[in-house]
Structures are given as structure tokens and as C-alpha cells.
PDB file of C-alpha atoms in Angstrom:
ATOM      1  CA  MET U  29       0.000   0.000   0.000  1.00 60.00           C
ATOM      2  CA  GLU U  30       2.719   2.476   1.019  1.00 64.00           C
ATOM      3  CA  ILE U  31       4.760   1.730  -2.123  1.00 71.00           C
ATOM      4  CA  LEU U  32       1.756   2.203  -4.424  1.00 72.00           C
ATOM      5  CA  GLN U  33       0.870   5.545  -2.846  1.00 71.00           C
ATOM      6  CA  GLU U  34       4.452   6.768  -3.012  1.00 75.00           C
ATOM      7  CA  ARG U  35       4.720   5.932  -6.715  1.00 80.00           C
ATOM      8  CA  LEU U  36       1.408   7.603  -7.549  1.00 77.00           C
ATOM      9  CA  ASP U  37       2.544  10.728  -5.732  1.00 77.00           C
ATOM     10  CA  ARG U  38       6.095  10.817  -7.098  1.00 82.00           C
ATOM     11  CA  GLU U  39       5.553   9.658 -10.691  1.00 85.00           C
ATOM     12  CA  TYR U  40       2.079  10.995 -11.462  1.00 84.00           C
ATOM     13  CA  ASN U  41       1.682  13.761  -8.881  1.00 81.00           C
ATOM     14  CA  VAL U  42      -1.585  12.174  -7.757  1.00 75.00           C
ATOM     15  CA  GLY U  43      -2.461  12.622  -4.105  1.00 69.00           C
ATOM     16  CA  ILE U  44      -4.856  10.028  -2.721  1.00 70.00           C
ATOM     17  CA  ILE U  45      -6.454   9.345   0.646  1.00 66.00           C
ATOM     18  CA  ALA U  46      -6.280   5.687   1.629  1.00 65.00           C
ATOM     19  CA  THR U  47      -9.268   4.290   3.486  1.00 64.00           C
ATOM     20  CA  ALA U  48     -10.094   0.813   4.703  1.00 67.00           C
ATOM     21  CA  PRO U  49     -11.440  -1.659   2.109  1.00 76.00           C
ATOM     22  CA  SER U  50     -15.190  -2.080   2.274  1.00 84.00           C
ATOM     23  CA  VAL U  51     -17.890  -4.530   1.268  1.00 93.00           C
ATOM     24  CA  GLU U  52     -21.384  -3.962  -0.098  1.00 95.00           C
ATOM     25  CA  TYR U  53     -24.098  -4.152   2.543  1.00 97.00           C
ATOM     26  CA  LYS U  54     -27.744  -4.852   1.748  1.00 97.00           C
ATOM     27  CA  ILE U  55     -30.054  -2.360   3.464  1.00 97.00           C
ATOM     28  CA  PHE U  56     -33.745  -3.241   3.845  1.00 97.00           C
ATOM     29  CA  LYS U  57     -35.689  -0.041   4.550  1.00 96.00           C
ATOM     30  CA  THR U  58     -38.984   0.268   6.386  1.00 96.00           C
ATOM     31  CA  ASN U  59     -40.687   1.562   3.213  1.00 95.00           C
ATOM     32  CA  GLY U  60     -39.864  -1.660   1.352  1.00 94.00           C
ATOM     33  CA  GLU U  61     -36.900  -0.321  -0.611  1.00 96.00           C
ATOM     34  CA  ILE U  62     -33.583  -2.172  -0.777  1.00 96.00           C
ATOM     35  CA  GLU U  63     -30.293  -0.281  -1.044  1.00 96.00           C
ATOM     36  CA  PHE U  64     -26.734  -1.505  -1.489  1.00 96.00           C
ATOM     37  CA  VAL U  65     -24.220   0.543   0.485  1.00 95.00           C
ATOM     38  CA  SER U  66     -20.432   0.175   0.440  1.00 92.00           C
ATOM     39  CA  ASN U  67     -19.515   3.583   1.874  1.00 90.00           C
ATOM     40  CA  PRO U  68     -20.420   4.295   5.529  1.00 91.00           C
ATOM     41  CA  THR U  69     -21.263   7.903   4.631  1.00 89.00           C
ATOM     42  CA  MET U  70     -24.116   6.615   2.440  1.00 92.00           C
ATOM     43  CA  MET U  71     -25.738   4.620   5.244  1.00 92.00           C
ATOM     44  CA  PRO U  72     -29.403   5.707   5.654  1.00 92.00           C
ATOM     45  CA  ASP U  73     -30.706   6.979   8.974  1.00 90.00           C
ATOM     46  CA  ARG U  74     -31.115   4.106  11.420  1.00 88.00           C
ATOM     47  CA  SER U  75     -34.795   4.930  11.979  1.00 91.00           C
ATOM     48  CA  THR U  76     -35.499   4.107   8.303  1.00 95.00           C
ATOM     49  CA  ILE U  77     -33.744   0.714   8.383  1.00 95.00           C
ATOM     50  CA  GLU U  78     -35.623  -2.535   8.983  1.00 96.00           C
ATOM     51  CA  LYS U  79     -32.582  -4.824   8.800  1.00 96.00           C
ATOM     52  CA  ILE U  80     -29.069  -5.033   7.351  1.00 97.00           C
ATOM     53  CA  GLU U  81     -27.446  -7.993   5.631  1.00 98.00           C
ATOM     54  CA  GLU U  82     -23.752  -8.443   4.884  1.00 97.00           C
ATOM     55  CA  PRO U  83     -21.929 -10.779   2.450  1.00 97.00           C
ATOM     56  CA  TYR U  84     -20.544 -14.050   3.812  1.00 98.00           C
ATOM     57  CA  ILE U  85     -17.912 -16.412   2.486  1.00 97.00           C
ATOM     58  CA  GLU U  86     -17.256 -20.094   2.998  1.00 98.00           C
ATOM     59  CA  ALA U  87     -13.593 -20.312   3.953  1.00 97.00           C
ATOM     60  CA  THR U  88     -11.666 -23.559   3.596  1.00 97.00           C
ATOM     61  CA  VAL U  89      -8.323 -23.743   5.375  1.00 97.00           C
ATOM     62  CA  PHE U  90      -5.781 -26.544   5.012  1.00 97.00           C
ATOM     63  CA  ILE U  91      -3.655 -26.648   8.126  1.00 96.00           C
ATOM     64  CA  PRO U  92      -1.167 -28.733  10.143  1.00 96.00           C
ATOM     65  CA  ASN U  93      -2.960 -30.388  13.049  1.00 96.00           C
ATOM     66  CA  GLU U  94      -0.911 -28.636  15.752  1.00 96.00           C
ATOM     67  CA  TYR U  95      -2.362 -25.251  14.715  1.00 96.00           C
ATOM     68  CA  ILE U  96      -6.049 -26.210  14.632  1.00 96.00           C
ATOM     69  CA  GLY U  97      -6.771 -24.567  17.989  1.00 95.00           C
ATOM     70  CA  ASN U  98      -5.076 -21.321  16.965  1.00 95.00           C
ATOM     71  CA  LEU U  99      -7.013 -21.130  13.705  1.00 96.00           C
ATOM     72  CA  MET U 100     -10.360 -21.842  15.349  1.00 96.00           C
ATOM     73  CA  GLU U 101      -9.666 -19.077  17.869  1.00 96.00           C
ATOM     74  CA  LEU U 102      -8.933 -16.669  14.996  1.00 95.00           C
ATOM     75  CA  CYS U 103     -12.121 -17.616  13.139  1.00 96.00           C
ATOM     76  CA  GLN U 104     -14.221 -17.221  16.289  1.00 95.00           C
ATOM     77  CA  SER U 105     -12.764 -13.734  16.828  1.00 94.00           C
ATOM     78  CA  LYS U 106     -13.879 -12.885  13.278  1.00 95.00           C
ATOM     79  CA  ARG U 107     -17.508 -13.911  13.987  1.00 95.00           C
ATOM     80  CA  GLY U 108     -16.990 -17.193  12.175  1.00 96.00           C
ATOM     81  CA  ILE U 109     -19.566 -20.001  12.066  1.00 97.00           C
ATOM     82  CA  TYR U 110     -17.997 -23.457  12.379  1.00 98.00           C
ATOM     83  CA  ILE U 111     -19.019 -25.879   9.611  1.00 97.00           C
ATOM     84  CA  SER U 112     -16.693 -28.872   9.594  1.00 97.00           C
ATOM     85  CA  LEU U 113     -13.292 -30.356  10.450  1.00 97.00           C
ATOM     86  CA  GLU U 114     -11.883 -33.181   8.323  1.00 96.00           C
ATOM     87  CA  ALA U 115      -8.600 -35.040   8.806  1.00 96.00           C
ATOM     88  CA  LEU U 116      -6.708 -35.327   5.519  1.00 94.00           C
ATOM     89  CA  ASP U 117      -3.941 -37.517   6.953  1.00 94.00           C
ATOM     90  CA  ASP U 118      -2.127 -37.920  10.263  1.00 94.00           C
ATOM     91  CA  LYS U 119      -0.549 -34.449   9.957  1.00 95.00           C
ATOM     92  CA  ARG U 120      -2.989 -32.165   8.132  1.00 96.00           C
ATOM     93  CA  SER U 121      -6.668 -31.262   8.344  1.00 97.00           C
ATOM     94  CA  LYS U 122      -9.266 -29.234   6.462  1.00 97.00           C
ATOM     95  CA  ILE U 123     -11.373 -26.736   8.414  1.00 97.00           C
ATOM     96  CA  VAL U 124     -14.440 -25.016   6.964  1.00 98.00           C
ATOM     97  CA  TYR U 125     -15.963 -21.842   8.420  1.00 98.00           C
ATOM     98  CA  GLU U 126     -18.534 -19.332   7.263  1.00 98.00           C
ATOM     99  CA  LEU U 127     -17.177 -15.814   7.801  1.00 97.00           C
ATOM    100  CA  PRO U 128     -18.386 -12.259   7.172  1.00 97.00           C
ATOM    101  CA  LEU U 129     -16.489 -10.900   4.177  1.00 96.00           C
ATOM    102  CA  SER U 130     -15.866  -7.643   6.055  1.00 93.00           C
ATOM    103  CA  GLU U 131     -13.906  -9.543   8.724  1.00 93.00           C
ATOM    104  CA  THR U 132     -11.572 -11.178   6.198  1.00 92.00           C
ATOM    105  CA  ILE U 133     -10.675  -8.570   3.573  1.00 89.00           C
ATOM    106  CA  LEU U 134      -8.282  -6.550   5.712  1.00 80.00           C
ATOM    107  CA  ASP U 135      -6.001  -8.777   7.750  1.00 84.00           C
ATOM    108  CA  PHE U 136      -7.402 -12.310   7.996  1.00 91.00           C
ATOM    109  CA  PHE U 137      -4.815 -13.849   5.663  1.00 91.00           C
ATOM    110  CA  ASP U 138      -1.877 -12.203   7.453  1.00 89.00           C
ATOM    111  CA  LYS U 139      -3.197 -13.281  10.849  1.00 92.00           C
ATOM    112  CA  MET U 140      -3.818 -16.808   9.624  1.00 94.00           C
ATOM    113  CA  LYS U 141      -0.189 -17.040   8.493  1.00 93.00           C
ATOM    114  CA  SER U 142       0.974 -15.641  11.828  1.00 92.00           C
ATOM    115  CA  TYR U 143      -1.198 -17.999  13.893  1.00 93.00           C
ATOM    116  CA  THR U 144       0.050 -21.023  11.901  1.00 93.00           C
ATOM    117  CA  LYS U 145       3.662 -19.911  11.291  1.00 92.00           C
ATOM    118  CA  GLY U 146       2.986 -19.733   7.563  1.00 92.00           C
ATOM    119  CA  PHE U 147       1.921 -23.358   7.095  1.00 94.00           C
ATOM    120  CA  ALA U 148      -1.804 -22.846   6.392  1.00 94.00           C
ATOM    121  CA  SER U 149      -3.406 -22.276   2.987  1.00 94.00           C
ATOM    122  CA  PHE U 150      -6.743 -20.581   2.423  1.00 92.00           C
ATOM    123  CA  GLU U 151      -9.444 -20.531  -0.236  1.00 95.00           C
ATOM    124  CA  TYR U 152     -12.959 -19.131  -0.188  1.00 95.00           C
ATOM    125  CA  GLU U 153     -16.150 -18.550  -2.142  1.00 96.00           C
ATOM    126  CA  LEU U 154     -19.016 -16.103  -1.694  1.00 96.00           C
ATOM    127  CA  ILE U 155     -22.181 -17.769  -0.388  1.00 97.00           C
ATOM    128  CA  GLY U 156     -24.613 -14.846  -0.209  1.00 97.00           C
ATOM    129  CA  TYR U 157     -25.925 -12.466   2.437  1.00 98.00           C
ATOM    130  CA  LYS U 158     -26.831 -12.980   6.096  1.00 97.00           C
ATOM    131  CA  GLU U 159     -28.597 -10.635   8.506  1.00 97.00           C
ATOM    132  CA  SER U 160     -26.285  -8.928  11.010  1.00 96.00           C
ATOM    133  CA  ASP U 161     -26.649  -6.381  13.809  1.00 95.00           C
ATOM    134  CA  LEU U 162     -24.514  -3.630  12.266  1.00 95.00           C
ATOM    135  CA  VAL U 163     -24.013   0.000  13.263  1.00 94.00           C
ATOM    136  CA  LYS U 164     -22.237   3.003  11.799  1.00 94.00           C
ATOM    137  CA  VAL U 165     -19.380   4.446  13.856  1.00 94.00           C
ATOM    138  CA  ASP U 166     -18.380   8.068  13.158  1.00 94.00           C
ATOM    139  CA  ILE U 167     -15.164   9.785  14.238  1.00 92.00           C
ATOM    140  CA  LEU U 168     -15.137  13.448  15.295  1.00 93.00           C
ATOM    141  CA  LEU U 169     -11.968  15.547  15.464  1.00 90.00           C
ATOM    142  CA  ASN U 170     -12.452  18.759  17.427  1.00 87.00           C
ATOM    143  CA  GLY U 171     -16.196  18.283  16.998  1.00 88.00           C
ATOM    144  CA  GLU U 172     -16.038  17.865  13.200  1.00 88.00           C
ATOM    145  CA  LYS U 173     -16.935  14.545  11.580  1.00 90.00           C
ATOM    146  CA  VAL U 174     -14.203  12.987   9.411  1.00 86.00           C
ATOM    147  CA  ASP U 175     -15.994  10.817   6.843  1.00 86.00           C
ATOM    148  CA  ALA U 176     -12.825   8.952   5.853  1.00 82.00           C
ATOM    149  CA  PHE U 177     -12.690   7.343   9.306  1.00 86.00           C
ATOM    150  CA  SER U 178     -16.359   6.279   9.473  1.00 90.00           C
ATOM    151  CA  ILE U 179     -16.840   2.513   9.633  1.00 90.00           C
ATOM    152  CA  ILE U 180     -19.647  -0.035   9.663  1.00 93.00           C
ATOM    153  CA  ALA U 181     -19.128  -2.524  12.485  1.00 93.00           C
ATOM    154  CA  HIS U 182     -20.989  -5.293  14.241  1.00 94.00           C
ATOM    155  CA  LYS U 183     -22.707  -3.972  17.354  1.00 94.00           C
ATOM    156  CA  ASP U 184     -20.838  -6.406  19.635  1.00 93.00           C
ATOM    157  CA  LYS U 185     -17.463  -5.154  18.362  1.00 92.00           C
ATOM    158  CA  ALA U 186     -18.302  -1.489  17.772  1.00 94.00           C
ATOM    159  CA  TYR U 187     -16.884  -0.206  21.065  1.00 94.00           C
ATOM    160  CA  GLU U 188     -13.694  -2.216  20.527  1.00 92.00           C
ATOM    161  CA  HIS U 189     -13.211  -0.760  17.044  1.00 90.00           C
ATOM    162  CA  ALA U 190     -14.105   2.754  18.199  1.00 93.00           C
ATOM    163  CA  ARG U 191     -11.682   2.646  21.109  1.00 94.00           C
ATOM    164  CA  GLU U 192      -8.869   1.414  18.876  1.00 90.00           C
ATOM    165  CA  LEU U 193      -9.554   4.124  16.281  1.00 89.00           C
ATOM    166  CA  CYS U 194      -9.462   6.878  18.895  1.00 92.00           C
ATOM    167  CA  ILE U 195      -6.194   5.615  20.360  1.00 92.00           C
ATOM    168  CA  LYS U 196      -4.614   5.322  16.905  1.00 88.00           C
ATOM    169  CA  LEU U 197      -5.645   8.851  15.968  1.00 88.00           C
ATOM    170  CA  LYS U 198      -4.383  10.225  19.256  1.00 89.00           C
ATOM    171  CA  ASP U 199      -0.986   8.685  18.518  1.00 87.00           C
ATOM    172  CA  GLU U 200      -0.855   9.677  14.841  1.00 83.00           C
ATOM    173  CA  ILE U 201      -2.155  13.261  14.708  1.00 84.00           C
ATOM    174  CA  PRO U 202       0.481  15.893  15.585  1.00 82.00           C
ATOM    175  CA  ARG U 203      -0.155  17.992  18.692  1.00 81.00           C
ATOM    176  CA  GLN U 204      -1.450  21.528  18.192  1.00 78.00           C
ATOM    177  CA  ASN U 205      -1.446  24.659  20.322  1.00 77.00           C
ATOM    178  CA  PHE U 206      -4.866  23.609  21.636  1.00 78.00           C
ATOM    179  CA  GLU U 207      -6.417  20.382  22.884  1.00 84.00           C
ATOM    180  CA  ILE U 208      -8.101  18.200  20.268  1.00 88.00           C
ATOM    181  CA  PRO U 209     -10.909  15.876  21.391  1.00 92.00           C
ATOM    182  CA  VAL U 210     -11.077  12.625  19.403  1.00 93.00           C
ATOM    183  CA  GLN U 211     -14.535  11.091  19.733  1.00 95.00           C
ATOM    184  CA  ALA U 212     -16.280   8.024  18.338  1.00 96.00           C
ATOM    185  CA  THR U 213     -20.058   8.138  18.087  1.00 96.00           C
ATOM    186  CA  ILE U 214     -22.965   5.884  17.177  1.00 94.00           C
ATOM    187  CA  GLY U 215     -26.129   7.758  16.271  1.00 88.00           C
ATOM    188  CA  GLY U 216     -24.785  10.886  17.955  1.00 88.00           C
ATOM    189  CA  LYS U 217     -23.955   9.070  21.221  1.00 94.00           C
ATOM    190  CA  ILE U 218     -20.280   9.205  22.225  1.00 96.00           C
ATOM    191  CA  ILE U 219     -18.940   5.705  22.956  1.00 96.00           C
ATOM    192  CA  ALA U 220     -15.190   6.403  23.099  1.00 96.00           C
ATOM    193  CA  ARG U 221     -12.959   9.435  23.523  1.00 95.00           C
ATOM    194  CA  GLU U 222      -9.289  10.382  23.633  1.00 95.00           C
ATOM    195  CA  THR U 223      -7.688  13.819  23.914  1.00 93.00           C
ATOM    196  CA  ILE U 224      -4.632  15.045  22.035  1.00 88.00           C
ATOM    197  CA  LYS U 225      -2.932  17.295  24.560  1.00 86.00           C
ATOM    198  CA  ALA U 226      -1.884  20.800  23.537  1.00 79.00           C
ATOM    199  CA  TYR U 227       1.675  22.016  23.390  1.00 70.00           C
ATOM    200  CA  ARG U 228       2.411  24.012  26.493  1.00 62.00           C
ATOM    201  CA  LYS U 229       4.526  27.109  26.029  1.00 56.00           C
ATOM    202  CA  ASP U 230       6.056  28.557  29.195  1.00 53.00           C
ATOM    203  CA  VAL U 231       4.803  32.139  28.916  1.00 45.00           C
ATOM    204  CA  THR U 232       6.215  32.951  32.345  1.00 50.00           C
ATOM    205  CA  ALA U 233       9.797  32.016  31.466  1.00 50.00           C
ATOM    206  CA  LYS U 234      10.897  35.662  31.181  1.00 56.00           C
ATOM    207  CA  LEU U 235       9.422  36.666  34.502  1.00 55.00           C
ATOM    208  CA  TYR U 236      11.781  37.188  37.390  1.00 53.00           C
ATOM    209  CA  GLY U 237      11.041  37.427  41.076  1.00 54.00           C
ATOM    210  CA  GLY U 238       7.777  36.596  42.733  1.00 58.00           C
ATOM    211  CA  ASP U 239       5.262  38.663  40.767  1.00 61.00           C
ATOM    212  CA  VAL U 240       2.354  36.249  41.256  1.00 63.00           C
ATOM    213  CA  THR U 241      -0.238  38.656  39.831  1.00 71.00           C
ATOM    214  CA  ARG U 242       1.666  39.084  36.567  1.00 63.00           C
ATOM    215  CA  ARG U 243       2.200  35.322  36.305  1.00 61.00           C
ATOM    216  CA  GLN U 244      -1.487  34.552  36.774  1.00 68.00           C
ATOM    217  CA  LYS U 245      -2.430  37.220  34.240  1.00 66.00           C
ATOM    218  CA  LEU U 246      -0.157  35.703  31.582  1.00 58.00           C
ATOM    219  CA  LEU U 247      -1.452  32.179  32.228  1.00 59.00           C
ATOM    220  CA  LYS U 248      -5.061  33.380  32.020  1.00 66.00           C
ATOM    221  CA  LYS U 249      -4.311  35.148  28.737  1.00 61.00           C
ATOM    222  CA  GLN U 250      -2.689  31.993  27.352  1.00 52.00           C
ATOM    223  CA  LYS U 251      -5.711  29.897  28.344  1.00 59.00           C
ATOM    224  CA  ALA U 252      -8.111  32.331  26.661  1.00 55.00           C
ATOM    225  CA  GLY U 253      -6.000  32.336  23.501  1.00 50.00           C
ATOM    226  CA  LYS U 254      -6.008  28.535  23.301  1.00 46.00           C
ATOM    227  CA  LYS U 255      -9.779  28.514  23.736  1.00 51.00           C
ATOM    228  CA  ARG U 256     -10.184  30.855  20.756  1.00 47.00           C
ATOM    229  CA  MET U 257      -7.781  28.754  18.675  1.00 42.00           C
ATOM    230  CA  LYS U 258      -9.757  25.622  19.482  1.00 44.00           C
ATOM    231  CA  LYS U 259     -12.910  27.197  18.099  1.00 45.00           C
ATOM    232  CA  ILE U 260     -11.344  28.237  14.791  1.00 40.00           C
ATOM    233  CA  GLY U 261      -8.394  25.851  14.470  1.00 48.00           C
ATOM    234  CA  SER U 262      -8.427  23.356  11.592  1.00 65.00           C
ATOM    235  CA  ILE U 263      -6.947  19.891  12.080  1.00 70.00           C
ATOM    236  CA  GLU U 264      -4.568  18.472   9.503  1.00 68.00           C
ATOM    237  CA  VAL U 265      -4.573  14.676   9.431  1.00 70.00           C
ATOM    238  CA  PRO U 266      -1.318  13.298   7.965  1.00 68.00           C
ATOM    239  CA  GLN U 267      -1.560  10.619   5.287  1.00 66.00           C
ATOM    240  CA  GLU U 268       0.358   8.247   7.564  1.00 66.00           C
ATOM    241  CA  ALA U 269      -2.578   8.328   9.969  1.00 66.00           C
ATOM    242  CA  PHE U 270      -4.902   7.018   7.261  1.00 68.00           C
ATOM    243  CA  LEU U 271      -2.440   4.223   6.444  1.00 64.00           C
ATOM    244  CA  ASN U 272      -2.051   3.195  10.065  1.00 67.00           C
ATOM    245  CA  ILE U 273      -5.812   3.132  10.581  1.00 66.00           C
ATOM    246  CA  LEU U 274      -5.957   0.428   7.905  1.00 60.00           C
ATOM    247  CA  LYS U 275      -3.833  -1.696  10.197  1.00 58.00           C
ATOM    248  CA  THR U 276      -6.173  -1.297  13.172  1.00 51.00           C
ATOM    249  CA  ASN U 277      -6.243  -4.553  15.085  1.00 46.00           C
ATOM    250  CA  THR U 278      -8.890  -5.300  17.688  1.00 42.00           C
ATOM    251  CA  ASP U 279      -8.074  -8.968  17.984  1.00 43.00           C
ATOM    252  CA  GLN U 280      -5.950 -10.320  20.763  1.00 42.00           C
ATOM    253  CA  LYS U 281      -2.203 -10.535  20.328  1.00 43.00           C
ATOM    254  CA  ASN U 282      -1.104 -12.919  17.582  1.00 44.00           C
ATOM    255  CA  LYS U 283      -0.015 -16.353  18.635  1.00 43.00           C
ATOM    256  CA  LYS U 284       3.727 -16.877  18.452  1.00 45.00           C
TER     257      LYS U 284
END
């Protein structure tokens, strides 16, 4: 991903914003209409939605027997539905799971290789749509929604994803002269928050002696100035932040 973006920028002078890969969700509305949505920003208002379906795959994994437990743990963490386990010989087995496509397109293959030390192989086929309890998670920076960071997540994992996104953004966005609240919301309700602390300039450094009144006056003026900056300040999100968000991992630590 990084190499592709660098070449597009250097060779063709094309600046792009990388966002997480997405799948096409099937939205059944209360008025009988059906919409297909792949971009979270196009998700209809929740009050107009009867149900949401997402695409599923049937995943077949060929794996050494000693890693079966690790793989099953990975599939369960990805909302997998166990189908079958078949021994191919005394050393290898075939495991079949049904998995949401959205849980596999980003990092499933890499994690599978990590959990099995590179010995597993993986093939899949689309098997249609299944109903899921999905919600839209929005990210606000300094009170402004950033559409590029909006995601569609399963309700049971929404807080986990939201928390991870906020922490990542807190680490990736450069500090400003004012505090920046990083908030994750579902339907306007805040479910996670981090704060990017402001740079602190020592405005009293040039003061000598014990002039407490002058010191307090300068600190009060600094505080008022930061408050004004927060109201009008624009936040620049570096491209690296977008790239690192793609690597967001809410699963437990990979098995060694």
C-alpha cells in the first residue's frame, strides 16, 4: 500500500487518501426499498432501516494439526460459524468456516499465516448475504466529523473498534497549540474518547522574582488564547494516519 501511494505521488503527482477496504451491505428499509451501500457515509438513517445484511464467504483452510486450535480461535474472533473439520492424513486437516467478508478482507490472511507460522493455505467462495446487527461508527476531530474514518461494524465489536480508532488517531495526529478531542459516536452518542494534549509554552519564562499577579495574568491570557484557537483551528490529518488506521487490530495478540 505504502509503495503504491508513493509511486502515484512521485511519478504521477496524484495525491490520494487511503481508506479501509469495504464490502457492499444490503439495506432493507422500512418503506420496502432495498439499497446496497459500500460507503459508511451513504448509510441511511437508522430509523429508516428494517434490517441489514452483509456478504458471507465459505472459507476452507488446510492446516497442520498442531495449529487447529489457533485457527479456530482466529475464526471465532472474526464472527466465524464453524461448519466442519476433516482429517486429511495424520498431519494435516481441512477446516471449513462461514465468515463475514468484512472480517476477512483486511487482515485475515496475514493473521492466519501468523497464527500457523505460515503453514496454512486458504481458499474461499461467496455464499450470499446474512442478517447482522450492524451500526455506523463516526469519528469526530475537534467536533467535526471525518468521513474517511467512518466505519460499519458489528454492534458487539463497535466499542472495541471505536476505542482502537481513537487511540490510533491520538498517537498519529500531531499535537497543536490547543487540545483536540477525538470522539467516536454511534447515532450521535459518544462511545469512546481520547484527547490530544496541547503544546504548552512557558509564557512565564521571562518573569523574574515573585510577581504572582503578573504570572497569573499571563497564564489566564494563554488559556483564553487557546480557547479561541480551538474554536477556529483546523486539524490536519497526515496521510500516515490514514495508512495506520488500515492496520487497526482489535483482535488479541497474535499467537507466536
